CSV table of C-alpha atoms in Angstrom, one decimal:
chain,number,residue,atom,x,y,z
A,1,UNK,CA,15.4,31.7,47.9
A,2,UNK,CA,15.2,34.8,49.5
A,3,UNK,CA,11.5,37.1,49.1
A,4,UNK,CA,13.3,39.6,47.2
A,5,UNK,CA,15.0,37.4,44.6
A,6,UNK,CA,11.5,35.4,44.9
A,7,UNK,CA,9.4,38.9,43.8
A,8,UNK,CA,12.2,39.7,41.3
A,9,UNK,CA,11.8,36.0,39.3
A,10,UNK,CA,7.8,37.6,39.6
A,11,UNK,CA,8.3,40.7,38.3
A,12,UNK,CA,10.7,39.5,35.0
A,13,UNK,CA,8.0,36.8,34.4
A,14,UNK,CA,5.2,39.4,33.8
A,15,UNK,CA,7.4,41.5,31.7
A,16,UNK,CA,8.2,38.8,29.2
A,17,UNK,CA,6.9,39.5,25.9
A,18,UNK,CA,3.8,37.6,25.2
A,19,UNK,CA,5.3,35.6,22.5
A,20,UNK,CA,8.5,34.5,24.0
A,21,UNK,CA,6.7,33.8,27.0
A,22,UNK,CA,4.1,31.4,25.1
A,23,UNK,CA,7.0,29.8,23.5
A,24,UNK,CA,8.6,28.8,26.8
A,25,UNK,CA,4.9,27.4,28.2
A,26,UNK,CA,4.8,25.1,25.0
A,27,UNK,CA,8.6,24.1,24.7
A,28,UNK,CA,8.4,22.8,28.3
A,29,UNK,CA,4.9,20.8,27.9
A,30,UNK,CA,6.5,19.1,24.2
A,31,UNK,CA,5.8,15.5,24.9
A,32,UNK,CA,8.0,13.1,22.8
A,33,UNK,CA,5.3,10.5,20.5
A,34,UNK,CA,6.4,7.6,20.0
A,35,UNK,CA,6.5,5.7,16.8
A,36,UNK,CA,5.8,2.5,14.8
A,37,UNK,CA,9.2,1.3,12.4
A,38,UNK,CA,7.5,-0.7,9.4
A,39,UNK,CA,10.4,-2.8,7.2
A,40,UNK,CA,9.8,-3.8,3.9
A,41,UNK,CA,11.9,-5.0,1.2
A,42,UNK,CA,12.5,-2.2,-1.3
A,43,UNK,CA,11.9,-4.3,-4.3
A,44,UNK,CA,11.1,-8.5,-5.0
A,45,UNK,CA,10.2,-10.5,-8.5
A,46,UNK,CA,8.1,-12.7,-8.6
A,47,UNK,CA,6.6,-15.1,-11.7
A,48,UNK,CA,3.6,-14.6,-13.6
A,49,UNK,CA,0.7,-17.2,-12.3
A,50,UNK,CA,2.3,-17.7,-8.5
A,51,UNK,CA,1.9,-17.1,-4.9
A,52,UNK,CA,3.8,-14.0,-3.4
A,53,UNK,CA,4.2,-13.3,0.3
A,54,UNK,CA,4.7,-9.7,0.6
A,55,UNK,CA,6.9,-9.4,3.6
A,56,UNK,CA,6.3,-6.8,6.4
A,57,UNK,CA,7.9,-6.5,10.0
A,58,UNK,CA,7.6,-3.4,12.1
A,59,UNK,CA,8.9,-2.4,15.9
A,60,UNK,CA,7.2,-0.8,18.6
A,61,UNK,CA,7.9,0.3,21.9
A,62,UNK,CA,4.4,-0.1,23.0
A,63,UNK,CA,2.9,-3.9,23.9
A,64,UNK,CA,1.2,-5.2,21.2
A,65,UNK,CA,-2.3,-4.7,22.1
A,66,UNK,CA,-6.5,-5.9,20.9
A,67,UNK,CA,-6.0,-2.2,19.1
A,68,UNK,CA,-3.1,-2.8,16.6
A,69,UNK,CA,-4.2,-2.7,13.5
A,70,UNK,CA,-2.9,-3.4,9.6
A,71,UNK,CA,-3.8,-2.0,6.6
A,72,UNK,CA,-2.4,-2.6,3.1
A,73,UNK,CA,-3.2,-0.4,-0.3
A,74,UNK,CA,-1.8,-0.8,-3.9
A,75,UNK,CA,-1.1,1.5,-6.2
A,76,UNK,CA,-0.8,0.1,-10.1
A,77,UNK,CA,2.0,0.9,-12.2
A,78,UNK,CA,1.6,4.3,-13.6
A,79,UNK,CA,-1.7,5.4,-11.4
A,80,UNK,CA,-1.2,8.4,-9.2
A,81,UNK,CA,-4.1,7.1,-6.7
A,82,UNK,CA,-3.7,3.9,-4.2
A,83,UNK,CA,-6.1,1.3,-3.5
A,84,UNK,CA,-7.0,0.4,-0.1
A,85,UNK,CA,-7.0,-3.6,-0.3
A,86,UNK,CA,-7.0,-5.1,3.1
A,87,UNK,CA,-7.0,-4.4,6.8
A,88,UNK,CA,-6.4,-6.7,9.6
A,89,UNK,CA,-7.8,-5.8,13.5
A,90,UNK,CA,-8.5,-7.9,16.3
A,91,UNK,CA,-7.2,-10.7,15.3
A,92,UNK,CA,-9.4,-11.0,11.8
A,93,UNK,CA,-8.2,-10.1,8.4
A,94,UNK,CA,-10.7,-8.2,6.4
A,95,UNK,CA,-10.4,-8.0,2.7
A,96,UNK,CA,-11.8,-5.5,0.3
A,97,UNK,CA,-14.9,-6.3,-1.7
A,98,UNK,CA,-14.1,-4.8,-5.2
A,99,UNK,CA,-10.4,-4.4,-6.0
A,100,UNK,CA,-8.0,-6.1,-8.1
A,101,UNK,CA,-6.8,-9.4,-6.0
A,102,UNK,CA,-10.5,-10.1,-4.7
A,103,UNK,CA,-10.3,-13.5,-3.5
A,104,UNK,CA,-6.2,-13.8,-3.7
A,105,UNK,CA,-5.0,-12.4,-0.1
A,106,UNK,CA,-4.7,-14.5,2.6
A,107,UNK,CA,-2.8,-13.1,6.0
A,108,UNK,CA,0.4,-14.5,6.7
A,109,UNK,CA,1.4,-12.2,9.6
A,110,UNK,CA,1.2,-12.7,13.3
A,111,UNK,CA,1.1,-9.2,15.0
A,112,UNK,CA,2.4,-10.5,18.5
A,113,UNK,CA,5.5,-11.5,16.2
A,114,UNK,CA,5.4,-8.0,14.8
A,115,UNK,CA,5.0,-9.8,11.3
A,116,UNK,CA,2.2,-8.0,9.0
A,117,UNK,CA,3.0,-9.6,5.6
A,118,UNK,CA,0.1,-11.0,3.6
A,119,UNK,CA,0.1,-13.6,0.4
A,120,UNK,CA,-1.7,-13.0,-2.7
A,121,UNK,CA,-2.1,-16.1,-4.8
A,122,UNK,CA,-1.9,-16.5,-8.6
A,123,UNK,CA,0.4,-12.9,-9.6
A,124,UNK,CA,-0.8,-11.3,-12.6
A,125,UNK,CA,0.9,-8.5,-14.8
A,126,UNK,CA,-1.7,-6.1,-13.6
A,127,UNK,CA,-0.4,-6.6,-10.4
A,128,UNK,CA,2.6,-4.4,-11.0
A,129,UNK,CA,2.7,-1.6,-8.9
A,130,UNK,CA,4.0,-0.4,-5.2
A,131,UNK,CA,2.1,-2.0,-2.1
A,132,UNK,CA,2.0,-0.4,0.9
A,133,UNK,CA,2.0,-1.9,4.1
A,134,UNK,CA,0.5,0.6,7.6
A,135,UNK,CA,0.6,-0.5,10.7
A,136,UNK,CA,-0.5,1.2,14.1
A,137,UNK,CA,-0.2,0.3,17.6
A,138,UNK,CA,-2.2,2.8,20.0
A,139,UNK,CA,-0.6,5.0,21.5
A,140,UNK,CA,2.0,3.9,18.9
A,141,UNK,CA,0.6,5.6,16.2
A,142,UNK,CA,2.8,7.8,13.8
A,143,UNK,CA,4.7,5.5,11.5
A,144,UNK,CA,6.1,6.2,7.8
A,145,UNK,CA,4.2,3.0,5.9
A,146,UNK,CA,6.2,0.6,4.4
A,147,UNK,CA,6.6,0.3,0.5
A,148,UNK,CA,7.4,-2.5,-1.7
A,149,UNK,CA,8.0,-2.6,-5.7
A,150,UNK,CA,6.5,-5.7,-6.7
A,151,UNK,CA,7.7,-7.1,-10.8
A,152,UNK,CA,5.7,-9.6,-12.1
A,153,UNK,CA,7.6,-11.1,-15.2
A,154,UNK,CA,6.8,-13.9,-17.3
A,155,UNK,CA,7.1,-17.8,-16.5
A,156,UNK,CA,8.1,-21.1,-18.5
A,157,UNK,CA,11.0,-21.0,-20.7
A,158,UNK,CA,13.9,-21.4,-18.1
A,159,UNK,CA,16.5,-19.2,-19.1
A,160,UNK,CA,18.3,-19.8,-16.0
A,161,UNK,CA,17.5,-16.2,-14.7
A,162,UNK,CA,17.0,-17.1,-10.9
A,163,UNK,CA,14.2,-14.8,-9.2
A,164,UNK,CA,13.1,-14.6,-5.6
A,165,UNK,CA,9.3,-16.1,-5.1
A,166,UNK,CA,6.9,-17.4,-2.8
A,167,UNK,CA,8.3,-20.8,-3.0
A,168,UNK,CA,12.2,-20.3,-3.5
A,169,UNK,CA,14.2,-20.0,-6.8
A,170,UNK,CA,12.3,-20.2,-10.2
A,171,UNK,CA,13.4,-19.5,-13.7
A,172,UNK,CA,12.5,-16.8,-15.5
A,173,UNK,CA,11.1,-17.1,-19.2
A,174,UNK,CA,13.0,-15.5,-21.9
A,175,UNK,CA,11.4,-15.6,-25.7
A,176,UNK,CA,11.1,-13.9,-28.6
A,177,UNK,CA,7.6,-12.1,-28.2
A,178,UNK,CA,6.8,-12.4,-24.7
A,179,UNK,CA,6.5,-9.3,-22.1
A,180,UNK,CA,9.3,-10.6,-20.4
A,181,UNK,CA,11.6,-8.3,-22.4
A,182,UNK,CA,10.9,-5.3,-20.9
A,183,UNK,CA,11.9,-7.1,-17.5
A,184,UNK,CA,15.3,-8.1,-18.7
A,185,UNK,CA,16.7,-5.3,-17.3
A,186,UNK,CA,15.2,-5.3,-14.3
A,187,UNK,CA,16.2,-9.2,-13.4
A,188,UNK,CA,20.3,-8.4,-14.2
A,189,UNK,CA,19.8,-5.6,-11.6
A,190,UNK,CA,18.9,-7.9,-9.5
A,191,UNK,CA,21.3,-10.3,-10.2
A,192,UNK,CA,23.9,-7.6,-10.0
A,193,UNK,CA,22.7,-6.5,-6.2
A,194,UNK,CA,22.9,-10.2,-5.4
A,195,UNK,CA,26.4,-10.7,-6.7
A,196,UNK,CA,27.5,-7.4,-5.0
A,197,UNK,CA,25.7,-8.4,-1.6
A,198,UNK,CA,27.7,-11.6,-1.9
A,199,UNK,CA,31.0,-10.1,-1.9
């Protein structure tokens, strides 16, 4: 580079406009941040009075470090607000005090597996709702959480409706009077993805 081409480059720096030539500082300082991929199932069933494992898995480019960190919230069916239920760092799970499945959650993950999935014991119909499962990773920390549409339906009467729980294949109860009627639809749906997934 000669000095004259050298005083030129100079000279069409400084008349730059101001806003084109901020534009250019910041477009070539972008740093690319990385991110945390958290996979839930979209939807399970499970039976009214038994264990479910709520399954989460997530990627990272970063090792898994002492910071990772997992936190889980609920939100009921209907409710516009979500309920921060448990949260697991450094290696020790720490359940909320005052929430719905006080008592219930047990972890079942093992972050250097990249498994955050937790088991609540004893399902209840209040427990309808969307979990949400968060994890982070410094300096792996933007991630889209996880979400998972839990159905609690009723148990007993073995209609031969097969439903994914805790432990396996269960039947589902279908009589006259119980709640389980307004989940009829929503177990042939699922018997319906399962046929379709099978062919």
């Amino acid at each position: 580079m000669n000095i004259y081409h050298f005083n030129f480059l100079i000279l069409e720096t400084a008349l730059m406009p101001p806003v084109l030539l901020l534009s250019s500082l910041y477009l070539s300082h972008t740093v690319k941040v990385s991110a945390v991929e958290v996979n839930t199932p979209e939807e399970i069933f499970v039976e009214n009075g038994t264990d479910a494992k709520l399954p989460c898995t997530f990627t990272s480019v970063e090792v898994i470090s002492s910071a990772a960190s997992v936190s889980w919230s609920f939100q009921p069916e209907g409710a516009a607000t979500r309920i921060s239920f448990f949260y697991y760092f450094n290696g020790k799970p720490y359940p909320g005090k005052d929430i719905p499945f006080k008592d219930r959650i047990t972890w079942a993950g093992d972050l250097n597996k990249k498994d955050a999935s937790i088991s609540i014991s004893n399902m209840q119909f209040r427990d309808n709702g969307t979990y949400i499962c968060d994890v982070k990773n410094p300096p792996d920390i933007v991630v889209k959480p996880g979400e998972i549409r839990v159905r609690v339906v009723e148990k007993d009467l073995h209609a031969g409706f097969p439903i994914g729980g805790a432990s396996g294949q269960e039947n589902l109860t279908v009589s006259e009077g119980n709640p389980v009627f307004g989940n009829i639809l929503l177990v042939i749906r699922k018997m319906l993805q399962r046929l379709s997934s099978n062919s």
